[in-house]
Amino acid sequence: MTMPIENDIKQTTSFRSPYHRMTVNLMYTNGWVCDEQMYLLKPYGLTIQQYNVLRILRGQYPNPVKVADITERMLDKMSNASRLVDKLLAKELAQRTECPNDRRAVDVVITEKGLELLKIMDQHQNQWETRFHNLTEAEADELNRLLDKLRGSTE
Amino acid sequence: MTMPIENDIKQTTSFRSPYHRMTVNLMYTNGWVCDEQMYLLKPYGLTIQQYNVLRILRGQYPNPVKVADITERMLDKMSNASRLVDKLLAKELAQRTECPNDRRAVDVVITEKGLELLKIMDQHQNQWETRFHNLTEAEADELNRLLDKLRGSTE
DNA sequence: TTACATTAAATGTATAGACATTATATTTGT
DNA sequence: ACAAATATAATGTCTATACATTTAATGTAA
């Protein structure tokens, strides 16, 4: 009788189905991974979302990225890219300039300071990732395959 | 060459490792499941967290649950059970009474109205769960096993 | 060209997450 | 018994999510 997630949330009654257990497990595990990531980012004053936006900006560097493009690339589509960019601006990790061909749009570019901060984070990544090594690479691949399949995302 | 999650977030560069891909995939899939769940709860004016607290209360019914106990059982330990209970109170889905043996503590109990609401949600659950059926039960079990193992949770 | 619709971003509002702090009440040590 | 430590919940603050609404610029059609 398997019980791990049940123990973690001190559950008394059992799950209706493997699918029910899966949804709860997914939420709980996601929280666990986020906690781990925050532990890494916090010393640098970054939130997970700000870090994600910063990496999207680096992905296009030195080209600018419009706010709408950031939203499209974000893990969480509904979060407010406009306000996240505000925060990066305040920390001088990104710059915002009016787009010349369309004055409604805004071009966002990562700054030198932003690139340097990401470089520091990169150095931590390999070390940080080792906390996921209780899964083998093959198991991580399998987990990826199952998550993709769950969402109905096919190759 | 597998690409599902990469396509979903319009990623241009590839992931460093299966572990990196896994963390992104986990966050993205969690968001997908939460969206699905909100779609179900929204017509009843419940948020996911309020729904979770309500089910914790039902799990102990008719016994009262202290705020600290709710926190311990929640998926997200850091969310503020006190304020979530406030919201349930305002909707008359829960009741709060001073604990007789310890005047610091507060006893929270689900109301008849709360039980009825959960009963309605129960009826939707089986139908709702079918959207996860692009995984077989065996695959859902395997996903559960991998998530437990990832967190280092063993039987 | 001028209405009307559409698009891009910003802003407003309510809820929740992540903490730190505060207000009481209880427990413990002397 | 009484001061100090601890426990429990509530509150404050900042950030983010999930929308709806607003502001301004652009596109389109009569």
CSV table of C-alpha atoms (C1' of nucleotides) in Angstrom, one decimal:
chain,number,residue,atom,x,y,z
A,1,MET,CA,0.0,0.0,0.0
A,2,THR,CA,1.6,3.2,-1.1
A,3,MET,CA,1.2,6.2,1.1
A,4,PRO,CA,3.9,8.9,0.5
A,5,ILE,CA,1.7,11.9,-0.6
A,6,GLU,CA,-1.0,10.8,1.8
A,7,ASN,CA,1.6,11.1,4.7
A,8,ASP,CA,2.9,14.4,3.5
A,9,ILE,CA,-0.5,16.1,3.7
A,10,LYS,CA,-1.6,14.0,6.7
A,11,GLN,CA,-4.6,12.7,4.8
A,12,THR,CA,-7.0,10.5,6.6
A,13,THR,CA,-9.4,9.3,3.9
A,14,SER,CA,-8.0,7.8,0.7
A,15,PHE,CA,-8.2,9.2,-2.8
A,16,ARG,CA,-11.1,8.4,-5.1
A,17,SER,CA,-8.8,7.4,-8.0
A,18,PRO,CA,-5.2,7.5,-9.3
A,19,TYR,CA,-6.2,10.6,-11.2
A,20,HIS,CA,-7.4,12.3,-8.0
A,21,ARG,CA,-4.2,11.4,-6.3
A,22,MET,CA,-2.3,12.6,-9.3
A,23,THR,CA,-3.8,16.1,-9.2
A,24,VAL,CA,-3.1,16.5,-5.5
A,25,ASN,CA,0.4,15.1,-6.0
A,26,LEU,CA,1.1,17.4,-8.9
A,27,MET,CA,0.1,20.5,-6.8
A,28,TYR,CA,2.1,19.3,-3.8
A,29,THR,CA,5.2,18.5,-5.8
A,30,ASN,CA,5.0,21.7,-7.7
A,31,GLY,CA,5.0,23.6,-4.4
A,32,TRP,CA,8.0,21.6,-3.3
A,33,VAL,CA,9.9,22.5,-6.4
A,34,CYS,CA,8.9,26.1,-6.1
A,35,ASP,CA,10.1,26.2,-2.5
A,36,GLU,CA,13.5,24.8,-3.6
A,37,GLN,CA,13.8,27.4,-6.4
A,38,MET,CA,12.9,30.3,-4.1
A,39,TYR,CA,15.6,29.2,-1.7
A,40,LEU,CA,18.0,29.7,-4.6
A,41,LEU,CA,16.6,33.0,-5.9
A,42,LYS,CA,15.8,34.7,-2.6
A,43,PRO,CA,19.4,35.8,-1.8
A,44,TYR,CA,19.4,37.7,-5.1
A,45,GLY,CA,16.1,39.4,-4.5
A,46,LEU,CA,14.4,37.6,-7.4
A,47,THR,CA,11.0,35.9,-7.4
A,48,ILE,CA,10.4,32.9,-9.6
A,49,GLN,CA,8.3,34.9,-12.1
A,50,GLN,CA,10.8,37.7,-12.3
A,51,TYR,CA,13.6,35.1,-13.0
A,52,ASN,CA,11.4,33.5,-15.7
A,53,VAL,CA,10.8,36.9,-17.4
A,54,LEU,CA,14.5,37.7,-17.2
A,55,ARG,CA,15.4,34.4,-18.9
A,56,ILE,CA,12.9,35.1,-21.7
A,57,LEU,CA,14.5,38.4,-22.3
A,58,ARG,CA,18.0,36.8,-22.4
A,59,GLY,CA,16.6,34.3,-24.9
A,60,GLN,CA,16.0,37.0,-27.4
A,61,TYR,CA,18.9,39.3,-26.5
A,62,PRO,CA,20.0,41.6,-28.0
A,63,ASN,CA,16.6,41.8,-29.7
A,64,PRO,CA,13.8,43.6,-27.8
A,65,VAL,CA,10.7,41.6,-26.6
A,66,LYS,CA,7.2,43.1,-26.5
A,67,VAL,CA,5.1,42.7,-23.4
A,68,ALA,CA,2.7,40.5,-25.3
A,69,ASP,CA,5.5,38.3,-26.4
A,70,ILE,CA,6.7,37.9,-22.8
A,71,THR,CA,3.1,36.9,-21.8
A,72,GLU,CA,3.0,34.3,-24.6
A,73,ARG,CA,6.2,32.7,-23.5
A,74,MET,CA,5.5,32.7,-19.8
A,75,LEU,CA,4.7,29.5,-17.9
A,76,ASP,CA,1.8,31.3,-16.4
A,77,LYS,CA,-0.1,33.1,-19.1
A,78,MET,CA,-2.4,35.0,-16.9
A,79,SER,CA,0.2,36.6,-14.7
A,80,ASN,CA,0.8,40.2,-15.5
A,81,ALA,CA,3.9,40.7,-17.6
A,82,SER,CA,3.4,44.5,-17.5
A,83,ARG,CA,3.8,44.6,-13.7
A,84,LEU,CA,6.6,42.1,-13.7
A,85,VAL,CA,8.6,44.2,-16.1
A,86,ASP,CA,8.0,47.1,-13.7
A,87,LYS,CA,9.8,45.2,-11.0
A,88,LEU,CA,12.7,44.4,-13.3
A,89,LEU,CA,12.9,48.0,-14.3
A,90,ALA,CA,13.0,49.2,-10.7
A,91,LYS,CA,16.0,46.8,-10.2
A,92,GLU,CA,17.6,48.0,-13.4
A,93,LEU,CA,17.6,44.5,-14.7
A,94,ALA,CA,15.6,45.5,-17.8
A,95,GLN,CA,15.0,48.5,-20.0
A,96,ARG,CA,11.8,49.6,-21.6
A,97,THR,CA,11.6,51.8,-24.8
A,98,GLU,CA,8.7,52.8,-26.9
A,99,CYS,CA,8.5,50.6,-30.1
A,100,PRO,CA,9.3,52.9,-33.0
A,101,ASN,CA,6.9,51.2,-35.6
A,102,ASP,CA,4.0,50.9,-33.2
A,103,ARG,CA,3.6,53.4,-30.4
A,104,ARG,CA,1.2,51.2,-28.5
A,105,ALA,CA,3.8,48.5,-28.1
A,106,VAL,CA,6.8,48.6,-25.7
A,107,ASP,CA,10.2,47.0,-26.4
A,108,VAL,CA,11.8,45.4,-23.4
A,109,VAL,CA,15.5,44.5,-23.3
A,110,ILE,CA,17.6,42.9,-20.6
A,111,THR,CA,20.3,45.1,-19.3
A,112,GLU,CA,24.0,44.3,-18.7
A,113,LYS,CA,23.2,44.1,-15.0
A,114,GLY,CA,20.4,41.6,-15.8
A,115,LEU,CA,22.7,39.5,-17.9
A,116,GLU,CA,25.3,39.4,-15.2
A,117,LEU,CA,22.8,38.4,-12.6
A,118,LEU,CA,21.6,35.5,-14.8
A,119,LYS,CA,25.2,34.5,-15.3
A,120,ILE,CA,25.6,34.1,-11.5
A,121,MET,CA,22.3,32.1,-11.3
A,122,ASP,CA,23.6,29.8,-14.1
A,123,GLN,CA,26.6,28.9,-12.0
A,124,HIS,CA,24.2,27.8,-9.2
A,125,GLN,CA,22.0,25.7,-11.5
A,126,ASN,CA,24.0,22.6,-11.8
A,127,GLN,CA,24.6,22.4,-8.1
A,128,TRP,CA,20.9,23.2,-7.4
A,129,GLU,CA,19.7,20.5,-9.9
A,130,THR,CA,21.4,17.8,-7.9
A,131,ARG,CA,18.5,17.8,-5.5
A,132,PHE,CA,16.4,16.1,-8.2
A,133,HIS,CA,18.9,13.3,-8.6
A,134,ASN,CA,16.8,10.9,-6.6
A,135,LEU,CA,15.3,10.4,-10.1
A,136,THR,CA,17.7,9.1,-12.7
A,137,GLU,CA,17.8,10.9,-16.1
A,138,ALA,CA,15.7,8.2,-17.6
A,139,GLU,CA,13.1,8.6,-14.9
A,140,ALA,CA,13.0,12.4,-15.4
A,141,ASP,CA,12.5,11.7,-19.1
A,142,GLU,CA,9.7,9.4,-18.3
A,143,LEU,CA,8.1,12.0,-16.0
A,144,ASN,CA,8.4,14.5,-18.8
A,145,ARG,CA,6.7,12.1,-21.2
A,146,LEU,CA,3.8,11.5,-18.8
A,147,LEU,CA,3.3,15.2,-18.1
A,148,ASP,CA,3.2,16.0,-21.8
A,149,LYS,CA,0.8,13.1,-22.4
A,150,LEU,CA,-1.4,14.2,-19.6
A,151,ARG,CA,-1.9,17.6,-21.2
A,152,GLY,CA,-2.5,15.9,-24.5
A,153,SER,CA,0.7,17.5,-25.9
A,154,THR,CA,2.0,15.2,-28.7
A,155,GLU,CA,5.1,15.3,-30.8
B,1,MET,CA,13.2,14.7,-31.0
B,2,THR,CA,10.5,15.4,-28.4
B,3,MET,CA,9.2,19.0,-28.2
B,4,PRO,CA,5.8,19.2,-26.5
B,5,ILE,CA,6.5,21.4,-23.6
B,6,GLU,CA,9.0,23.4,-25.7
B,7,ASN,CA,6.2,24.2,-28.2
B,8,ASP,CA,3.7,25.1,-25.4
B,9,ILE,CA,5.9,27.8,-24.1
B,10,LYS,CA,7.4,28.8,-27.5
B,11,GLN,CA,10.9,28.0,-26.2
B,12,THR,CA,13.7,28.7,-28.7
B,13,THR,CA,16.7,27.3,-26.9
B,14,SER,CA,16.7,23.8,-25.5
B,15,PHE,CA,16.8,22.7,-21.9
B,16,ARG,CA,20.0,22.1,-20.1
B,17,SER,CA,19.0,18.7,-18.9
B,18,PRO,CA,16.0,16.4,-18.3
B,19,TYR,CA,15.8,17.8,-14.8
B,20,HIS,CA,15.6,21.3,-16.0
B,21,ARG,CA,12.9,20.3,-18.5
B,22,MET,CA,11.1,18.5,-15.7
B,23,THR,CA,10.9,21.5,-13.4
B,24,VAL,CA,9.5,23.7,-16.2
B,25,ASN,CA,7.1,20.9,-17.3
B,26,LEU,CA,6.0,20.4,-13.7
B,27,MET,CA,5.2,24.1,-13.3
B,28,TYR,CA,3.5,24.3,-16.6
B,29,THR,CA,1.4,21.2,-16.1
B,30,ASN,CA,0.4,22.3,-12.6
B,31,GLY,CA,-0.9,25.6,-14.1
B,32,TRP,CA,-2.8,23.6,-16.6
B,33,VAL,CA,-4.5,21.4,-14.0
B,34,CYS,CA,-5.2,24.5,-11.8
B,35,ASP,CA,-6.9,26.2,-14.8
B,36,GLU,CA,-9.0,23.1,-15.3
B,37,GLN,CA,-10.0,23.0,-11.6
B,38,MET,CA,-10.9,26.7,-11.5
B,39,TYR,CA,-13.1,26.2,-14.5
B,40,LEU,CA,-15.1,23.7,-12.4
B,41,LEU,CA,-15.1,25.8,-9.1
B,42,LYS,CA,-15.7,29.3,-10.5
B,43,PRO,CA,-19.5,28.9,-11.1
B,44,TYR,CA,-19.8,28.1,-7.4
B,45,GLY,CA,-17.7,31.1,-6.2
B,46,LEU,CA,-15.0,28.9,-4.7
B,47,THR,CA,-11.2,29.3,-5.2
B,48,ILE,CA,-9.0,26.2,-5.2
B,49,GLN,CA,-7.7,26.9,-1.8
B,50,GLN,CA,-11.1,27.6,-0.3
B,51,TYR,CA,-12.2,24.2,-1.8
B,52,ASN,CA,-9.2,22.5,-0.2
B,53,VAL,CA,-9.9,23.9,3.2
B,54,LEU,CA,-13.6,23.0,2.9
B,55,ARG,CA,-12.6,19.4,2.2
B,56,ILE,CA,-10.2,19.3,5.1
B,57,LEU,CA,-13.1,20.4,7.3
B,58,ARG,CA,-15.4,17.8,5.9
B,59,GLY,CA,-12.7,15.1,6.5
B,60,GLN,CA,-13.0,15.8,10.2
B,61,TYR,CA,-16.7,16.5,10.4
B,62,PRO,CA,-18.5,16.7,12.8
B,63,ASN,CA,-15.3,17.3,14.8
B,64,PRO,CA,-13.9,20.8,14.8
B,65,VAL,CA,-10.5,21.6,13.3
B,66,LYS,CA,-8.1,24.2,14.7
B,67,VAL,CA,-6.6,26.7,12.3
B,68,ALA,CA,-3.1,25.2,12.9
B,69,ASP,CA,-4.5,21.7,12.0
B,70,ILE,CA,-5.8,23.2,8.7
B,71,THR,CA,-2.4,24.7,7.9
B,72,GLU,CA,-0.7,21.3,8.6
B,73,ARG,CA,-3.1,19.5,6.2
B,74,MET,CA,-3.0,22.1,3.4
B,75,LEU,CA,-1.1,21.4,0.2
B,76,ASP,CA,0.4,24.8,0.5
B,77,LYS,CA,1.7,25.1,4.1
B,78,MET,CA,2.5,28.8,3.8
B,79,SER,CA,-0.8,30.1,2.7
B,80,ASN,CA,-2.8,31.8,5.4
B,81,ALA,CA,-5.4,29.4,6.8
B,82,SER,CA,-6.7,32.2,9.1
B,83,ARG,CA,-7.7,34.4,6.1
B,84,LEU,CA,-9.1,31.5,4.1
B,85,VAL,CA,-11.4,30.6,7.0
B,86,ASP,CA,-12.5,34.3,7.0
B,87,LYS,CA,-13.7,33.9,3.4
B,88,LEU,CA,-15.5,30.6,4.2
B,89,LEU,CA,-17.1,32.3,7.1
B,90,ALA,CA,-18.3,35.2,5.0
B,91,LYS,CA,-20.0,32.7,2.7
B,92,GLU,CA,-21.5,30.8,5.7
B,93,LEU,CA,-19.7,27.6,4.6
B,94,ALA,CA,-17.9,27.3,7.9
B,95,GLN,CA,-18.3,28.3,11.5
B,96,ARG,CA,-15.8,29.5,14.0
B,97,THR,CA,-16.1,29.1,17.8
B,98,GLU,CA,-13.6,29.7,20.5
B,99,CYS,CA,-12.1,26.5,21.7
B,100,PRO,CA,-13.3,25.8,25.3
B,101,ASN,CA,-10.1,24.2,26.7
B,102,ASP,CA,-7.7,26.7,25.1
B,103,ARG,CA,-8.9,30.2,24.5
B,104,ARG,CA,-6.0,30.9,22.1
B,105,ALA,CA,-7.2,28.3,19.7
B,106,VAL,CA,-10.2,28.5,17.4
B,107,ASP,CA,-12.5,25.6,16.4
B,108,VAL,CA,-13.6,25.6,12.8
B,109,VAL,CA,-16.5,23.4,11.6
B,110,ILE,CA,-18.1,23.1,8.2
B,111,THR,CA,-21.7,24.1,8.0
B,112,GLU,CA,-24.7,22.3,6.5
B,113,LYS,CA,-24.4,24.7,3.6
B,114,GLY,CA,-20.8,23.9,3.2
B,115,LEU,CA,-21.5,20.1,3.2
B,116,GLU,CA,-24.2,20.6,0.6
B,117,LEU,CA,-21.9,22.6,-1.6
B,118,LEU,CA,-19.2,19.9,-1.4
B,119,LYS,CA,-21.9,17.3,-2.3
B,120,ILE,CA,-22.6,19.2,-5.5
B,121,MET,CA,-18.9,19.4,-6.3
B,122,ASP,CA,-18.6,15.6,-5.7
B,123,GLN,CA,-21.1,15.0,-8.4
B,124,HIS,CA,-19.0,16.9,-10.9
B,125,GLN,CA,-15.7,15.2,-10.0
B,126,ASN,CA,-16.1,12.0,-11.9
B,127,GLN,CA,-17.0,13.9,-15.0
B,128,TRP,CA,-14.3,16.4,-14.5
B,129,GLU,CA,-11.7,13.7,-14.0
B,130,THR,CA,-12.3,12.3,-17.5
B,131,ARG,CA,-10.1,15.1,-18.9
B,132,PHE,CA,-7.1,13.3,-17.4
B,133,HIS,CA,-8.0,10.1,-19.2
B,134,ASN,CA,-5.4,10.5,-21.9
B,135,LEU,CA,-3.3,8.8,-19.2
B,136,THR,CA,-4.4,5.3,-18.3
B,137,GLU,CA,-4.8,4.5,-14.7
B,138,ALA,CA,-1.5,2.6,-14.8
B,139,GLU,CA,0.2,5.7,-16.2
B,140,ALA,CA,-1.3,7.9,-13.5
B,141,ASP,CA,0.0,5.5,-10.9
B,142,GLU,CA,3.4,5.7,-12.5
B,143,LEU,CA,3.3,9.4,-12.5
B,144,ASN,CA,2.4,9.3,-8.8
B,145,ARG,CA,5.3,7.0,-8.1
B,146,LEU,CA,7.8,9.3,-9.9
B,147,LEU,CA,6.5,12.4,-8.2
B,148,ASP,CA,6.8,10.7,-4.8
B,149,LYS,CA,10.3,9.5,-5.7
B,150,LEU,CA,11.3,13.0,-6.9
B,151,ARG,CA,10.5,14.4,-3.5
B,152,GLY,CA,12.3,11.6,-1.8
B,153,SER,CA,9.0,10.4,-0.2
B,154,THR,CA,9.3,6.6,0.3
B,155,GLU,CA,6.8,4.1,1.6
C,1,DT,C1',-11.8,61.1,-43.8
C,2,DT,C1',-14.2,59.9,-40.1
C,3,DA,C1',-16.6,56.5,-37.3
C,4,DC,C1',-16.0,51.9,-35.5
C,5,DA,C1',-13.5,48.0,-34.3
C,6,DT,C1',-9.2,46.1,-32.8
C,7,DT,C1',-4.9,45.8,-30.5
C,8,DA,C1',-1.2,46.8,-26.8
C,9,DA,C1',-0.2,48.0,-22.5
C,10,DA,C1',-1.4,49.8,-18.2
C,11,DT,C1',-4.4,50.0,-14.3
C,12,DG,C1',-8.0,48.5,-10.8
C,13,DT,C1',-9.8,45.0,-7.7
C,14,DA,C1',-10.2,40.8,-5.2
C,15,DT,C1',-7.8,36.6,-3.8
C,16,DA,C1',-3.8,34.2,-2.4
C,17,DG,C1',1.3,33.3,-1.2
C,18,DA,C1',5.4,34.4,1.7
C,19,DC,C1',6.9,36.2,5.4
C,20,DA,C1',7.3,39.3,9.7
C,21,DT,C1',5.0,41.2,13.5
C,22,DT,C1',1.6,41.6,17.0
C,23,DA,C1',-1.9,40.3,20.5
C,24,DT,C1',-3.5,37.0,23.7
C,25,DA,C1',-3.4,32.9,26.3
C,26,DT,C1',-1.0,29.1,28.2
C,27,DT,C1',3.0,26.7,29.9
C,28,DT,C1',7.3,26.4,32.3
C,29,DG,C1',11.0,27.5,35.4
C,30,DT,C1',12.5,29.4,39.6
D,1,DA,C1',3.2,33.1,42.4
D,2,DC,C1',5.3,35.4,38.9
D,3,DA,C1',8.4,36.4,35.1
D,4,DA,C1',9.9,34.5,30.9
D,5,DA,C1',9.2,31.4,27.2
D,6,DT,C1',6.1,29.4,24.1
D,7,DA,C1',1.9,28.6,21.4
D,8,DT,C1',-2.1,30.2,18.6
D,9,DA,C1',-4.3,33.1,15.7
D,10,DA,C1',-4.8,37.5,13.6
D,11,DT,C1',-2.8,41.3,11.1
D,12,DG,C1',0.4,43.9,8.1
D,13,DT,C1',3.2,44.3,3.9
D,14,DC,C1',4.8,43.1,-0.5
D,15,DT,C1',4.4,40.1,-4.5
D,16,DA,C1',1.8,37.6,-7.7
D,17,DT,C1',-2.6,35.6,-9.9
D,18,DA,C1',-7.0,36.2,-12.3
D,19,DC,C1',-9.6,38.7,-14.1
D,20,DA,C1',-12.2,43.3,-15.8
D,21,DT,C1',-11.7,47.9,-17.3
D,22,DT,C1',-9.3,51.8,-19.2
D,23,DT,C1',-6.2,54.5,-22.2
D,24,DA,C1',-4.1,55.2,-26.3
D,25,DA,C1',-2.7,53.9,-31.0
D,26,DT,C1',-3.6,51.5,-35.1
D,27,DG,C1',-6.5,49.3,-38.8
D,28,DT,C1',-10.6,49.1,-41.5
D,29,DA,C1',-14.8,50.2,-43.8
D,30,DA,C1',-18.3,53.3,-45.4
